[in-house]
Amino acid sequence: MSQVVFTAKNREKKGSSESRRLRRSGRIPAVLYGRAGKALSIDLDAFEFIRNVRNISESTIVKVEVDGQAYDAFVKDTQRNIVDGSIVHVDLYEVKSDVVVRARVSIHLHGNPVGVREGGMLETPLHEIEVECLPKYLPERIDVDISELKANQSLHVRDIPLSEGIRLLSSADQVVALVKFAKAEAVVKTEAEVAAAAATAAAATPAAGTAPAAGAAKPAAGEKKA
C-alpha cells in the first residue's frame, strides 16, 4: 500500500474566526507537533483528508507536505462537530526514521474457528495492542488466523507472532479471542433446572407417616380407614 500524502499550508493567522473562515473555504485547521516539542500550525485540504482518513489507523505513517517540505507523521486526533460530525481540527505528530515510536496497532482476525463450526460462540474482547519499534518496522495492522481455534480455547496476546524489531507493550495475558461451547453451557443449565425442580417437588411432598395438617378432613361415619 502506498503512503498517504496530505498537502498542507502554513497557517499564520489563528483564532476561532480564522478557523471558521478556513472551514468555509474547504480547509481544515491542524497542528503538526514536532519531536522537539515545536508545533507547526497548518491547514489541510478537507476533501483530500476526508477521502484518505478512512483508510488509515493510529499506526499508519502518513506524509504531510507543507509548502514543499515533507514530514512523516501520525494522525493522532480528529475533532468533530457534535452536530453534523464534520471534522473541525486535526492533530498530527511527527515521526523520525531513527527514533523509536509507540503506537496502538489494530488486530484483524480471519478464518472460521473449528470450535464455531462445532457449535461454539466466538468472542473477541481485544481489538488492538500497543507496541514499540522504529517506524520502518511498524505494521499498519496485525493479521491473525483463528481457524484452528477449538471450543473452550483462547488466543492471548502472547500468541500473536510479531516481526523482529517490534517490542510488545500490552499485557501478554490479555485474551484476543476465545470460543465458548454454547451447547455444553445449555446442557449444564438444563441439568441445573431439572435438579432445582426435583428439589422443589420433594419439599412439597409429605414424608411417610407424617400426621395430616390441622384442619384436614376426617373420615365420614362408617367409612373404613385405609
PDB file of C-alpha atoms in Angstrom:
ATOM      1  CA  MET A   1       0.000   0.000   0.000  1.00  0.00           C
ATOM      2  CA  SER A   2       1.430   3.382  -1.000  1.00  0.00           C
ATOM      3  CA  GLN A   3       1.911   6.031   1.661  1.00  0.00           C
ATOM      4  CA  VAL A   4      -0.931   8.515   2.110  1.00  0.00           C
ATOM      5  CA  VAL A   5       0.131  12.076   1.349  1.00  0.00           C
ATOM      6  CA  PHE A   6      -1.608  15.196   2.691  1.00  0.00           C
ATOM      7  CA  THR A   7      -0.890  18.574   1.130  1.00  0.00           C
ATOM      8  CA  ALA A   8      -0.857  21.351   3.744  1.00  0.00           C
ATOM      9  CA  LYS A   9      -0.194  25.072   4.045  1.00  0.00           C
ATOM     10  CA  ASN A  10       1.356  27.106   6.827  1.00  0.00           C
ATOM     11  CA  ARG A  11      -1.333  28.784   8.905  1.00  0.00           C
ATOM     12  CA  GLU A  12      -0.132  32.187  10.011  1.00  0.00           C
ATOM     13  CA  LYS A  13      -3.424  33.559  11.310  1.00  0.00           C
ATOM     14  CA  LYS A  14      -5.055  31.856  14.287  1.00  0.00           C
ATOM     15  CA  GLY A  15      -8.234  32.216  16.284  1.00  0.00           C
ATOM     16  CA  SER A  16     -11.801  30.919  16.051  1.00  0.00           C
ATOM     17  CA  SER A  17     -12.911  33.383  13.375  1.00  0.00           C
ATOM     18  CA  GLU A  18      -9.966  32.444  11.137  1.00  0.00           C
ATOM     19  CA  SER A  19     -10.693  28.738  11.705  1.00  0.00           C
ATOM     20  CA  ARG A  20     -14.306  29.234  10.649  1.00  0.00           C
ATOM     21  CA  ARG A  21     -13.154  31.066   7.532  1.00  0.00           C
ATOM     22  CA  LEU A  22     -10.813  28.190   6.649  1.00  0.00           C
ATOM     23  CA  ARG A  23     -13.575  25.613   7.042  1.00  0.00           C
ATOM     24  CA  ARG A  24     -15.905  27.618   4.829  1.00  0.00           C
ATOM     25  CA  SER A  25     -13.194  27.649   2.165  1.00  0.00           C
ATOM     26  CA  GLY A  26     -12.770  23.863   2.251  1.00  0.00           C
ATOM     27  CA  ARG A  27      -9.730  23.702   4.570  1.00  0.00           C
ATOM     28  CA  ILE A  28      -9.268  22.077   7.998  1.00  0.00           C
ATOM     29  CA  PRO A  29      -7.176  23.777  10.718  1.00  0.00           C
ATOM     30  CA  ALA A  30      -4.452  21.443  12.052  1.00  0.00           C
ATOM     31  CA  VAL A  31      -1.319  21.307  14.192  1.00  0.00           C
ATOM     32  CA  LEU A  32       1.789  19.265  13.398  1.00  0.00           C
ATOM     33  CA  TYR A  33       3.680  18.537  16.643  1.00  0.00           C
ATOM     34  CA  GLY A  34       7.409  18.024  16.170  1.00  0.00           C
ATOM     35  CA  ARG A  35       9.665  15.625  18.069  1.00  0.00           C
ATOM     36  CA  ALA A  36      11.452  18.546  19.757  1.00  0.00           C
ATOM     37  CA  GLY A  37       8.208  19.997  21.098  1.00  0.00           C
ATOM     38  CA  LYS A  38       7.790  22.569  18.340  1.00  0.00           C
ATOM     39  CA  ALA A  39       4.256  22.904  16.969  1.00  0.00           C
ATOM     40  CA  LEU A  40       3.540  23.964  13.402  1.00  0.00           C
ATOM     41  CA  SER A  41       0.114  25.466  12.658  1.00  0.00           C
ATOM     42  CA  ILE A  42      -1.107  24.284   9.268  1.00  0.00           C
ATOM     43  CA  ASP A  43      -4.332  23.704   7.346  1.00  0.00           C
ATOM     44  CA  LEU A  44      -5.308  20.700   5.228  1.00  0.00           C
ATOM     45  CA  ASP A  45      -7.479  20.236   2.165  1.00  0.00           C
ATOM     46  CA  ALA A  46     -10.780  18.975   3.621  1.00  0.00           C
ATOM     47  CA  PHE A  47     -11.760  16.803   0.638  1.00  0.00           C
ATOM     48  CA  GLU A  48      -8.330  15.157   0.450  1.00  0.00           C
ATOM     49  CA  PHE A  49      -8.214  14.482   4.184  1.00  0.00           C
ATOM     50  CA  ILE A  50     -11.737  13.046   4.452  1.00  0.00           C
ATOM     51  CA  ARG A  51     -11.147  10.812   1.428  1.00  0.00           C
ATOM     52  CA  ASN A  52      -7.967   9.299   2.895  1.00  0.00           C
ATOM     53  CA  VAL A  53      -8.557   9.259   6.655  1.00  0.00           C
ATOM     54  CA  ARG A  54     -10.964   6.309   6.331  1.00  0.00           C
ATOM     55  CA  ASN A  55      -8.089   4.099   5.185  1.00  0.00           C
ATOM     56  CA  ILE A  56      -5.616   4.874   7.952  1.00  0.00           C
ATOM     57  CA  SER A  57      -5.263   3.903  11.605  1.00  0.00           C
ATOM     58  CA  GLU A  58      -3.349   5.256  14.594  1.00  0.00           C
ATOM     59  CA  SER A  59      -0.311   3.241  13.485  1.00  0.00           C
ATOM     60  CA  THR A  60      -0.350   4.465   9.868  1.00  0.00           C
ATOM     61  CA  ILE A  61       2.534   6.785   8.995  1.00  0.00           C
ATOM     62  CA  VAL A  62       1.390   9.456   6.542  1.00  0.00           C
ATOM     63  CA  LYS A  63       3.377  12.106   4.697  1.00  0.00           C
ATOM     64  CA  VAL A  64       2.487  15.746   5.235  1.00  0.00           C
ATOM     65  CA  GLU A  65       3.861  18.188   2.653  1.00  0.00           C
ATOM     66  CA  VAL A  66       3.911  21.746   3.990  1.00  0.00           C
ATOM     67  CA  ASP A  67       4.902  24.350   1.391  1.00  0.00           C
ATOM     68  CA  GLY A  68       7.373  21.995  -0.233  1.00  0.00           C
ATOM     69  CA  GLN A  69       8.777  20.419   2.956  1.00  0.00           C
ATOM     70  CA  ALA A  70       7.797  16.812   3.782  1.00  0.00           C
ATOM     71  CA  TYR A  71       7.163  15.326   7.241  1.00  0.00           C
ATOM     72  CA  ASP A  72       6.314  11.767   8.260  1.00  0.00           C
ATOM     73  CA  ALA A  73       3.600  11.784  10.906  1.00  0.00           C
ATOM     74  CA  PHE A  74       0.783  10.007  12.721  1.00  0.00           C
ATOM     75  CA  VAL A  75      -2.781  11.315  12.650  1.00  0.00           C
ATOM     76  CA  LYS A  76      -3.330  11.343  16.407  1.00  0.00           C
ATOM     77  CA  ASP A  77      -6.661  13.095  16.803  1.00  0.00           C
ATOM     78  CA  THR A  78      -9.543  14.367  14.693  1.00  0.00           C
ATOM     79  CA  GLN A  79     -12.028  16.666  16.403  1.00  0.00           C
ATOM     80  CA  ARG A  80     -15.558  16.649  15.012  1.00  0.00           C
ATOM     81  CA  ASN A  81     -18.557  18.933  15.160  1.00  0.00           C
ATOM     82  CA  ILE A  82     -21.034  17.335  17.605  1.00  0.00           C
ATOM     83  CA  VAL A  83     -23.975  18.450  15.466  1.00  0.00           C
ATOM     84  CA  ASP A  84     -23.105  17.338  11.928  1.00  0.00           C
ATOM     85  CA  GLY A  85     -20.000  15.181  12.508  1.00  0.00           C
ATOM     86  CA  SER A  86     -17.759  17.273  10.247  1.00  0.00           C
ATOM     87  CA  ILE A  87     -14.028  17.391  11.042  1.00  0.00           C
ATOM     88  CA  VAL A  88     -13.109  20.744  12.606  1.00  0.00           C
ATOM     89  CA  HIS A  89      -9.491  20.169  13.694  1.00  0.00           C
ATOM     90  CA  VAL A  90      -6.666  17.642  13.271  1.00  0.00           C
ATOM     91  CA  ASP A  91      -3.603  16.865  15.423  1.00  0.00           C
ATOM     92  CA  LEU A  92      -0.571  15.215  13.812  1.00  0.00           C
ATOM     93  CA  TYR A  93       2.664  14.025  15.444  1.00  0.00           C
ATOM     94  CA  GLU A  94       5.936  13.993  13.535  1.00  0.00           C
ATOM     95  CA  VAL A  95       7.843  10.724  13.192  1.00  0.00           C
ATOM     96  CA  LYS A  96      11.620  10.447  12.760  1.00  0.00           C
ATOM     97  CA  SER A  97      13.022   7.382  10.995  1.00  0.00           C
ATOM     98  CA  ASP A  98      15.726   6.824  13.645  1.00  0.00           C
ATOM     99  CA  VAL A  99      13.541   7.387  16.719  1.00  0.00           C
ATOM    100  CA  VAL A 100      11.532   4.571  18.360  1.00  0.00           C
ATOM    101  CA  VAL A 101       7.789   5.152  18.401  1.00  0.00           C
ATOM    102  CA  ARG A 102       4.934   3.748  20.449  1.00  0.00           C
ATOM    103  CA  ALA A 103       1.645   3.028  18.730  1.00  0.00           C
ATOM    104  CA  ARG A 104      -1.536   1.018  19.046  1.00  0.00           C
ATOM    105  CA  VAL A 105      -1.890  -1.488  16.199  1.00  0.00           C
ATOM    106  CA  SER A 106      -5.265  -2.964  15.267  1.00  0.00           C
ATOM    107  CA  ILE A 107      -5.754  -6.739  15.221  1.00  0.00           C
ATOM    108  CA  HIS A 108      -7.597  -8.251  12.260  1.00  0.00           C
ATOM    109  CA  LEU A 109      -8.870 -11.789  12.841  1.00  0.00           C
ATOM    110  CA  HIS A 110      -9.657 -14.061   9.916  1.00  0.00           C
ATOM    111  CA  GLY A 111     -10.741 -17.665   9.498  1.00  0.00           C
ATOM    112  CA  ASN A 112     -13.717 -19.672  10.792  1.00  0.00           C
ATOM    113  CA  PRO A 113     -12.660 -21.359  14.078  1.00  0.00           C
ATOM    114  CA  VAL A 114     -13.081 -25.131  14.480  1.00  0.00           C
ATOM    115  CA  GLY A 115     -14.965 -24.514  17.715  1.00  0.00           C
ATOM    116  CA  VAL A 116     -17.508 -22.289  15.978  1.00  0.00           C
ATOM    117  CA  ARG A 117     -18.128 -24.933  13.321  1.00  0.00           C
ATOM    118  CA  GLU A 118     -18.830 -27.375  16.167  1.00  0.00           C
ATOM    119  CA  GLY A 119     -21.449 -25.091  17.695  1.00  0.00           C
ATOM    120  CA  GLY A 120     -19.409 -22.728  19.835  1.00  0.00           C
ATOM    121  CA  MET A 121     -19.602 -18.952  20.058  1.00  0.00           C
ATOM    122  CA  LEU A 122     -16.676 -16.667  19.182  1.00  0.00           C
ATOM    123  CA  GLU A 123     -15.852 -13.703  21.428  1.00  0.00           C
ATOM    124  CA  THR A 124     -13.238 -11.044  20.549  1.00  0.00           C
ATOM    125  CA  PRO A 125     -12.669  -8.795  23.595  1.00  0.00           C
ATOM    126  CA  LEU A 126      -9.436  -7.170  22.335  1.00  0.00           C
ATOM    127  CA  HIS A 127      -9.049  -5.308  19.038  1.00  0.00           C
ATOM    128  CA  GLU A 128      -5.624  -3.673  19.268  1.00  0.00           C
ATOM    129  CA  ILE A 129      -2.277  -3.958  21.029  1.00  0.00           C
ATOM    130  CA  GLU A 130       0.399  -1.419  21.924  1.00  0.00           C
ATOM    131  CA  VAL A 131       3.907  -1.887  20.541  1.00  0.00           C
ATOM    132  CA  GLU A 132       7.218  -0.053  20.375  1.00  0.00           C
ATOM    133  CA  CYS A 133       9.631  -0.052  17.438  1.00  0.00           C
ATOM    134  CA  LEU A 134      11.363   2.034  14.802  1.00  0.00           C
ATOM    135  CA  PRO A 135       8.931   3.473  12.217  1.00  0.00           C
ATOM    136  CA  LYS A 136      10.198   1.163   9.465  1.00  0.00           C
ATOM    137  CA  TYR A 137       9.065  -1.896  11.460  1.00  0.00           C
ATOM    138  CA  LEU A 138       5.650  -0.556  12.467  1.00  0.00           C
ATOM    139  CA  PRO A 139       2.787  -2.530  10.855  1.00  0.00           C
ATOM    140  CA  GLU A 140      -0.474  -0.817   9.948  1.00  0.00           C
ATOM    141  CA  ARG A 141      -2.321  -3.850  11.305  1.00  0.00           C
ATOM    142  CA  ILE A 142      -1.669  -7.391  12.515  1.00  0.00           C
ATOM    143  CA  ASP A 143      -3.479 -10.257  10.775  1.00  0.00           C
ATOM    144  CA  VAL A 144      -4.175 -13.334  12.911  1.00  0.00           C
ATOM    145  CA  ASP A 145      -5.561 -16.642  11.648  1.00  0.00           C
ATOM    146  CA  ILE A 146      -8.003 -18.155  14.178  1.00  0.00           C
ATOM    147  CA  SER A 147      -9.309 -21.018  12.032  1.00  0.00           C
ATOM    148  CA  GLU A 148      -7.651 -23.643  14.299  1.00  0.00           C
ATOM    149  CA  LEU A 149      -9.162 -22.237  17.499  1.00  0.00           C
ATOM    150  CA  LYS A 150     -11.152 -25.033  19.176  1.00  0.00           C
ATOM    151  CA  ALA A 151     -14.028 -24.980  21.642  1.00  0.00           C
ATOM    152  CA  ASN A 152     -13.054 -23.703  25.104  1.00  0.00           C
ATOM    153  CA  GLN A 153      -9.736 -22.440  23.736  1.00  0.00           C
ATOM    154  CA  SER A 154      -8.392 -18.880  23.950  1.00  0.00           C
ATOM    155  CA  LEU A 155      -5.926 -16.848  21.921  1.00  0.00           C
ATOM    156  CA  HIS A 156      -3.817 -14.491  24.044  1.00  0.00           C
ATOM    157  CA  VAL A 157      -1.652 -11.519  23.157  1.00  0.00           C
ATOM    158  CA  ARG A 158       1.424 -13.672  23.797  1.00  0.00           C
ATOM    159  CA  ASP A 159       0.287 -15.976  20.956  1.00  0.00           C
ATOM    160  CA  ILE A 160       0.401 -13.211  18.324  1.00  0.00           C
ATOM    161  CA  PRO A 161       3.501 -13.505  16.137  1.00  0.00           C
ATOM    162  CA  LEU A 162       5.398 -10.206  15.922  1.00  0.00           C
ATOM    163  CA  SER A 163       8.107  -9.349  13.427  1.00  0.00           C
ATOM    164  CA  GLU A 164      11.683  -8.808  14.524  1.00  0.00           C
ATOM    165  CA  GLY A 165      12.323  -5.336  15.883  1.00  0.00           C
ATOM    166  CA  ILE A 166       8.849  -4.951  17.453  1.00  0.00           C
ATOM    167  CA  ARG A 167       8.519  -4.926  21.241  1.00  0.00           C
ATOM    168  CA  LEU A 168       5.188  -5.719  22.848  1.00  0.00           C
ATOM    169  CA  LEU A 169       3.932  -3.231  25.457  1.00  0.00           C
ATOM    170  CA  SER A 170       0.437  -4.642  26.074  1.00  0.00           C
ATOM    171  CA  SER A 171      -0.079  -7.332  28.716  1.00  0.00           C
ATOM    172  CA  ALA A 172       0.775 -10.746  27.264  1.00  0.00           C
ATOM    173  CA  ASP A 173      -2.081 -12.368  29.235  1.00  0.00           C
ATOM    174  CA  GLN A 174      -4.886 -10.374  27.593  1.00  0.00           C
ATOM    175  CA  VAL A 175      -7.386 -12.503  25.660  1.00  0.00           C
ATOM    176  CA  VAL A 176      -7.723 -11.632  21.973  1.00  0.00           C
ATOM    177  CA  ALA A 177     -10.280 -14.289  21.006  1.00  0.00           C
ATOM    178  CA  LEU A 178     -11.993 -17.275  22.626  1.00  0.00           C
ATOM    179  CA  VAL A 179     -14.582 -19.864  21.656  1.00  0.00           C
ATOM    180  CA  LYS A 180     -17.236 -20.743  24.215  1.00  0.00           C
ATOM    181  CA  PHE A 181     -19.059 -24.015  23.704  1.00  0.00           C
ATOM    182  CA  ALA A 182     -22.703 -22.890  23.784  1.00  0.00           C
ATOM    183  CA  LYS A 183     -24.143 -26.438  23.615  1.00  0.00           C
ATOM    184  CA  ALA A 184     -22.237 -27.541  26.719  1.00  0.00           C
ATOM    185  CA  GLU A 185     -23.438 -24.478  28.591  1.00  0.00           C
ATOM    186  CA  ALA A 186     -27.045 -25.213  27.595  1.00  0.00           C
ATOM    187  CA  VAL A 187     -26.792 -28.812  28.897  1.00  0.00           C
ATOM    188  CA  VAL A 188     -25.384 -27.653  32.235  1.00  0.00           C
ATOM    189  CA  LYS A 189     -28.159 -25.085  32.568  1.00  0.00           C
ATOM    190  CA  THR A 190     -30.854 -27.674  31.790  1.00  0.00           C
ATOM    191  CA  GLU A 191     -29.470 -30.145  34.344  1.00  0.00           C
ATOM    192  CA  ALA A 192     -29.438 -27.415  36.978  1.00  0.00           C
ATOM    193  CA  GLU A 193     -33.059 -26.520  36.220  1.00  0.00           C
ATOM    194  CA  VAL A 194     -34.119 -30.188  36.476  1.00  0.00           C
ATOM    195  CA  ALA A 195     -32.334 -30.581  39.814  1.00  0.00           C
ATOM    196  CA  ALA A 196     -33.985 -27.433  41.163  1.00  0.00           C
ATOM    197  CA  ALA A 197     -37.422 -28.626  40.055  1.00  0.00           C
ATOM    198  CA  ALA A 198     -36.874 -32.021  41.683  1.00  0.00           C
ATOM    199  CA  ALA A 199     -35.821 -30.368  44.937  1.00  0.00           C
ATOM    200  CA  THR A 200     -38.950 -28.209  44.928  1.00  0.00           C
ATOM    201  CA  ALA A 201     -41.207 -31.234  44.311  1.00  0.00           C
ATOM    202  CA  ALA A 202     -39.523 -33.183  47.103  1.00  0.00           C
ATOM    203  CA  ALA A 203     -40.035 -30.343  49.553  1.00  0.00           C
ATOM    204  CA  ALA A 204     -43.737 -30.165  48.682  1.00  0.00           C
ATOM    205  CA  THR A 205     -44.369 -33.960  49.178  1.00  0.00           C
ATOM    206  CA  PRO A 206     -45.116 -35.012  52.856  1.00  0.00           C
ATOM    207  CA  ALA A 207     -42.826 -37.672  54.259  1.00  0.00           C
ATOM    208  CA  ALA A 208     -44.282 -41.138  55.019  1.00  0.00           C
ATOM    209  CA  GLY A 209     -46.036 -41.285  58.433  1.00  0.00           C
ATOM    210  CA  THR A 210     -46.459 -37.566  58.713  1.00  0.00           C
ATOM    211  CA  ALA A 211     -49.692 -36.566  60.531  1.00  0.00           C
ATOM    212  CA  PRO A 212     -52.324 -34.727  58.444  1.00  0.00           C
ATOM    213  CA  ALA A 213     -52.193 -30.994  58.670  1.00  0.00           C
ATOM    214  CA  ALA A 214     -54.575 -29.245  61.065  1.00  0.00           C
ATOM    215  CA  GLY A 215     -57.980 -28.847  59.549  1.00  0.00           C
ATOM    216  CA  ALA A 216     -57.648 -31.877  57.299  1.00  0.00           C
ATOM    217  CA  ALA A 217     -60.985 -33.712  56.648  1.00  0.00           C
ATOM    218  CA  LYS A 218     -61.798 -36.672  58.986  1.00  0.00           C
ATOM    219  CA  PRO A 219     -63.221 -39.950  57.646  1.00  0.00           C
ATOM    220  CA  ALA A 220     -67.021 -39.951  57.451  1.00  0.00           C
ATOM    221  CA  ALA A 221     -69.008 -42.115  59.849  1.00  0.00           C
ATOM    222  CA  GLY A 222     -68.950 -45.741  58.855  1.00  0.00           C
ATOM    223  CA  GLU A 223     -66.122 -45.148  56.443  1.00  0.00           C
ATOM    224  CA  LYS A 224     -63.208 -47.519  56.882  1.00  0.00           C
ATOM    225  CA  LYS A 225     -59.816 -46.151  57.462  1.00  0.00           C
ATOM    226  CA  ALA A 226     -57.204 -47.071  54.936  1.00  0.00           C
TER     227      ALA A 226
END
